[in-house]
Amino acid sequence: GENVEQHPSTLSVQEGDSAVIKCTYSDSASNYFPWYKQELGKRPQLIIDIRSNVGEKKDQRIAVTLNKTAKHFSLHITETQPEDSAVYFCAAVRSGSARQLTFGSGTQLTVLP
Amino acid sequence: EAGVVQSPRYKIIEKKQPVAFWCNPISGHNTLYWYLQNLGQGPELLIRYENEEAVDDSQLPKDRFSAERLKGVDSTLKIQPAELGDSAVYLCASSLGSGRANTGELFFGEGSRLTVL
């Protein structure tokens, strides 16, 4: 099955700086890579996703890049704000398959004011 | 549109007692998932339903856990008897489509936090 590794487990940045979270996956057939944000005591919410037919996707201050050859993908948050503080999870799956989404172990991002 | 609704939000029980969690997915979402989330970790799949059929329950500890989705809409997850190690958040999620039509995008409920004393 799929194995997703996520680094770092914790990340502290100053407000206004950028944050980068990296994930690697094992199954070369995976083609859908979402990122979820989970605030303390709240539900995980999808913030951005990318499919394997593109290498980069951007939505305002967040972007995701995908390197299919190396089997890794990254989340980039620019101009970080205190409200970006949360746990971020990456995930991977081959959509349309019988497999389930496999999540990384999460990154606790803290944006310091 | 209402999101995924779960109840109860919090439950405290003594070990060996039974407990049940309920989930109402987003209307029209064929696929429903129950995930287990331990503190500081990512969600781990317990069971996945496509309509009323459990298509992946390989991670469900069947000696004490059971689930059902009788009419292909609401679902319940039961633990009997509960053990100390079952303390966790139980997340329900749903997605549009099933099988090859499953988009893969999950919508989560707020979760049910279980504490077993």
Tab-separated table of C-alpha atoms in Angstrom:
chain	number	residue	atom	x	y	z
A	1	GLY	CA	0.000	0.000	0.000
A	2	GLU	CA	0.862	3.684	-0.027
A	3	ASN	CA	3.251	5.154	2.532
A	4	VAL	CA	3.427	8.915	3.026
A	5	GLU	CA	6.183	10.567	5.017
A	6	GLN	CA	5.938	14.198	6.095
A	7	HIS	CA	8.594	16.592	7.364
A	8	PRO	CA	9.126	18.499	9.540
A	9	SER	CA	6.858	17.453	12.390
A	10	THR	CA	7.005	20.956	13.862
A	11	LEU	CA	7.799	24.275	12.216
A	12	SER	CA	7.993	27.755	13.713
A	13	VAL	CA	8.289	30.841	11.546
A	14	GLN	CA	8.067	34.562	12.092
A	15	GLU	CA	4.981	36.304	10.805
A	16	GLY	CA	5.556	37.339	7.214
A	17	ASP	CA	8.113	34.629	6.499
A	18	SER	CA	7.497	31.611	4.287
A	19	ALA	CA	6.852	28.058	5.424
A	20	VAL	CA	7.556	24.882	3.491
A	21	ILE	CA	6.321	21.401	4.357
A	22	LYS	CA	7.516	18.384	2.401
A	23	CYS	CA	6.039	14.956	1.787
A	24	THR	CA	7.216	11.861	-0.022
A	25	TYR	CA	5.070	8.977	-1.217
A	26	SER	CA	5.857	5.418	-2.199
A	27	ASP	CA	3.220	4.374	-4.723
A	28	SER	CA	4.079	5.655	-8.181
A	29	ALA	CA	0.438	5.114	-9.196
A	30	SER	CA	-0.799	7.796	-6.778
A	31	ASN	CA	-2.196	10.711	-8.714
A	32	TYR	CA	-4.071	12.906	-6.248
A	33	PHE	CA	-2.313	14.845	-3.493
A	34	PRO	CA	-4.412	16.979	-1.145
A	35	TRP	CA	-3.322	19.095	1.775
A	36	TYR	CA	-5.497	19.484	4.837
A	37	LYS	CA	-5.337	22.106	7.584
A	38	GLN	CA	-6.550	21.189	11.034
A	39	GLU	CA	-6.895	23.835	13.710
A	40	LEU	CA	-6.944	22.729	17.322
A	41	GLY	CA	-10.132	20.827	18.075
A	42	LYS	CA	-11.483	21.365	14.559
A	43	ARG	CA	-12.051	19.197	11.541
A	44	PRO	CA	-9.370	18.745	8.859
A	45	GLN	CA	-10.204	21.016	5.931
A	46	LEU	CA	-8.902	20.791	2.399
A	47	ILE	CA	-6.831	23.860	1.553
A	48	ILE	CA	-5.296	22.883	-1.761
A	49	ASP	CA	-4.770	19.811	-3.874
A	50	ILE	CA	-2.838	18.817	-6.949
A	51	ARG	CA	-3.229	16.069	-9.492
A	52	SER	CA	-0.349	14.368	-11.210
A	53	ASN	CA	-0.946	16.009	-14.556
A	54	VAL	CA	0.389	19.326	-13.234
A	55	GLY	CA	3.600	20.267	-11.469
A	56	GLU	CA	2.471	23.291	-9.518
A	57	LYS	CA	-0.726	24.886	-8.313
A	58	LYS	CA	-1.192	28.180	-6.522
A	59	ASP	CA	-4.040	29.733	-4.590
A	60	GLN	CA	-3.249	33.167	-3.171
A	61	ARG	CA	-0.620	32.651	-0.470
A	62	ILE	CA	-0.442	28.869	-0.703
A	63	ALA	CA	1.069	26.733	-3.409
A	64	VAL	CA	1.820	23.079	-3.911
A	65	THR	CA	4.524	21.581	-6.093
A	66	LEU	CA	4.760	17.996	-7.268
A	67	ASN	CA	7.773	16.073	-8.501
A	68	LYS	CA	6.467	12.784	-9.866
A	69	THR	CA	9.896	11.431	-10.699
A	70	ALA	CA	11.164	11.899	-7.169
A	71	LYS	CA	7.742	11.112	-5.675
A	72	HIS	CA	7.590	14.135	-3.478
A	73	PHE	CA	5.339	17.126	-3.103
A	74	SER	CA	5.521	20.251	-1.013
A	75	LEU	CA	3.273	22.892	0.482
A	76	HIS	CA	4.467	26.483	0.395
A	77	ILE	CA	2.858	29.234	2.447
A	78	THR	CA	4.080	32.767	1.824
A	79	GLU	CA	3.585	35.867	3.972
A	80	THR	CA	2.519	33.726	6.903
A	81	GLN	CA	-0.004	35.066	9.365
A	82	PRO	CA	-0.856	33.960	12.921
A	83	GLU	CA	-4.083	32.387	11.651
A	84	ASP	CA	-1.990	30.009	9.548
A	85	SER	CA	-0.957	28.303	12.796
A	86	ALA	CA	-2.396	24.780	12.664
A	87	VAL	CA	-1.488	21.189	11.882
A	88	TYR	CA	-1.090	20.493	8.186
A	89	PHE	CA	-1.484	17.007	6.713
A	90	CYS	CA	-0.455	15.856	3.289
A	91	ALA	CA	-2.048	12.820	1.677
A	92	ALA	CA	-1.815	10.696	-1.427
A	93	VAL	CA	-4.050	8.299	-3.304
A	94	ARG	CA	-4.762	6.911	-6.730
A	95	SER	CA	-8.166	8.432	-7.281
A	96	GLY	CA	-10.795	6.177	-8.764
A	97	SER	CA	-9.100	3.150	-7.287
A	98	ALA	CA	-10.208	0.920	-4.464
A	99	ARG	CA	-7.506	2.428	-2.274
A	100	GLN	CA	-7.993	4.947	0.447
A	101	LEU	CA	-6.325	8.264	1.087
A	102	THR	CA	-3.125	7.805	3.079
A	103	PHE	CA	-2.177	10.704	5.334
A	104	GLY	CA	1.193	11.931	6.476
A	105	SER	CA	1.847	12.304	10.186
A	106	GLY	CA	1.261	16.044	10.197
A	107	THR	CA	3.248	19.242	10.692
A	108	GLN	CA	2.468	21.616	13.540
A	109	LEU	CA	3.036	25.083	12.097
A	110	THR	CA	3.361	27.965	14.529
A	111	VAL	CA	3.507	31.500	13.189
A	112	LEU	CA	5.061	33.796	15.741
A	113	PRO	CA	3.775	37.405	15.819
B	1	GLU	CA	-25.361	23.264	2.530
B	2	ALA	CA	-24.708	21.339	5.732
B	3	GLY	CA	-21.372	19.631	6.052
B	4	VAL	CA	-20.682	16.242	7.561
B	5	VAL	CA	-22.439	16.032	10.912
B	6	GLN	CA	-21.224	13.853	13.740
B	7	SER	CA	-22.478	13.164	17.227
B	8	PRO	CA	-21.698	13.133	20.011
B	9	ARG	CA	-18.809	15.606	19.943
B	10	TYR	CA	-17.462	14.322	23.226
B	11	LYS	CA	-17.953	11.079	25.099
B	12	ILE	CA	-16.404	9.904	28.347
B	13	ILE	CA	-16.944	6.300	29.377
B	14	GLU	CA	-15.385	3.721	31.615
B	15	LYS	CA	-13.503	0.830	30.081
B	16	LYS	CA	-15.557	-2.173	29.082
B	17	GLN	CA	-18.590	0.034	28.388
B	18	PRO	CA	-20.072	0.285	24.895
B	19	VAL	CA	-20.133	3.484	22.852
B	20	ALA	CA	-21.625	4.487	19.528
B	21	PHE	CA	-20.919	7.348	17.154
B	22	TRP	CA	-23.221	8.649	14.454
B	23	CYS	CA	-22.424	10.330	11.162
B	24	ASN	CA	-24.560	12.046	8.554
B	25	PRO	CA	-22.568	12.695	5.369
B	26	ILE	CA	-23.038	15.484	2.885
B	27	SER	CA	-26.143	14.920	0.822
B	28	GLY	CA	-25.362	13.024	-2.356
B	29	HIS	CA	-21.971	11.746	-1.222
B	30	ASN	CA	-21.846	8.041	-1.953
B	31	THR	CA	-18.646	7.251	-0.121
B	32	LEU	CA	-18.357	7.459	3.655
B	33	TYR	CA	-15.282	6.934	5.784
B	34	TRP	CA	-14.562	6.436	9.443
B	35	TYR	CA	-11.104	7.510	10.543
B	36	LEU	CA	-9.289	7.230	13.841
B	37	GLN	CA	-7.061	10.131	14.849
B	38	ASN	CA	-4.717	9.870	17.786
B	39	LEU	CA	-3.240	13.020	19.274
B	40	GLY	CA	-0.488	14.427	17.092
B	41	GLN	CA	-1.021	11.955	14.283
B	42	GLY	CA	-2.731	11.843	10.944
B	43	PRO	CA	-6.106	10.199	10.420
B	44	GLU	CA	-6.041	6.432	9.920
B	45	LEU	CA	-8.807	4.704	8.010
B	46	LEU	CA	-11.022	2.276	9.901
B	47	ILE	CA	-13.662	1.550	7.276
B	48	ARG	CA	-14.891	2.886	3.962
B	49	TYR	CA	-18.393	2.519	2.564
B	50	GLU	CA	-19.535	2.920	-0.993
B	51	ASN	CA	-23.263	3.407	-0.617
B	52	GLU	CA	-24.266	0.701	1.869
B	53	GLU	CA	-21.386	-1.654	1.104
B	54	ALA	CA	-18.263	-1.773	3.244
B	55	VAL	CA	-15.553	-1.937	0.583
B	56	ASP	CA	-12.533	-1.599	2.857
B	57	ASP	CA	-12.659	-2.649	6.495
B	58	SER	CA	-9.220	-4.200	6.697
B	59	GLN	CA	-8.111	-1.785	9.449
B	60	LEU	CA	-11.215	-2.193	11.599
B	61	PRO	CA	-10.569	-4.233	14.790
B	62	LYS	CA	-13.514	-6.507	14.273
B	63	ASP	CA	-13.389	-8.120	17.684
B	64	ARG	CA	-14.721	-4.951	19.294
B	65	PHE	CA	-15.552	-2.482	16.518
B	66	SER	CA	-18.529	-2.628	14.210
B	67	ALA	CA	-20.076	-0.229	11.755
B	68	GLU	CA	-23.136	-0.029	9.607
B	69	ARG	CA	-24.617	2.134	6.890
B	70	LEU	CA	-27.929	0.409	6.349
B	71	LYS	CA	-29.601	2.778	3.886
B	72	GLY	CA	-26.458	4.111	2.295
B	73	VAL	CA	-26.728	7.490	4.049
B	74	ASP	CA	-26.156	7.755	7.818
B	75	SER	CA	-23.625	5.535	9.508
B	76	THR	CA	-22.882	4.388	13.025
B	77	LEU	CA	-19.612	3.171	14.477
B	78	LYS	CA	-19.763	1.088	17.634
B	79	ILE	CA	-17.144	-0.056	20.090
B	80	GLN	CA	-18.001	-2.825	22.528
B	81	PRO	CA	-16.326	-3.153	24.919
B	82	ALA	CA	-14.177	-0.040	24.928
B	83	GLU	CA	-10.563	-0.231	26.058
B	84	LEU	CA	-8.251	2.481	27.407
B	85	GLY	CA	-6.365	2.532	24.113
B	86	ASP	CA	-9.499	3.460	22.210
B	87	SER	CA	-9.293	7.028	23.500
B	88	ALA	CA	-9.001	9.120	20.342
B	89	VAL	CA	-10.968	11.277	17.953
B	90	TYR	CA	-13.204	9.383	15.563
B	91	LEU	CA	-13.613	11.305	12.341
B	92	CYS	CA	-16.267	10.697	9.739
B	93	ALA	CA	-15.745	11.909	6.198
B	94	SER	CA	-17.573	11.688	2.916
B	95	SER	CA	-16.718	12.120	-0.717
B	96	LEU	CA	-18.613	12.464	-3.972
B	97	GLY	CA	-18.780	9.482	-6.239
B	98	SER	CA	-17.697	5.918	-5.682
B	99	GLY	CA	-15.265	3.517	-7.268
B	100	ARG	CA	-13.673	5.051	-10.340
B	101	ALA	CA	-15.905	8.094	-9.991
B	102	ASN	CA	-14.608	8.885	-6.515
B	103	THR	CA	-12.929	12.274	-6.727
B	104	GLY	CA	-10.808	11.518	-3.674
B	105	GLU	CA	-11.628	14.849	-2.032
B	106	LEU	CA	-12.733	14.232	1.534
B	107	PHE	CA	-15.023	16.399	3.621
B	108	PHE	CA	-14.619	15.761	7.324
B	109	GLY	CA	-16.958	16.095	10.242
B	110	GLU	CA	-15.894	17.758	13.484
B	111	GLY	CA	-15.156	14.389	15.029
B	112	SER	CA	-16.203	12.560	18.161
B	113	ARG	CA	-13.643	12.713	20.928
B	114	LEU	CA	-13.707	9.558	23.036
B	115	THR	CA	-12.107	9.314	26.442
B	116	VAL	CA	-12.022	5.885	28.056
B	117	LEU	CA	-11.296	5.907	31.794
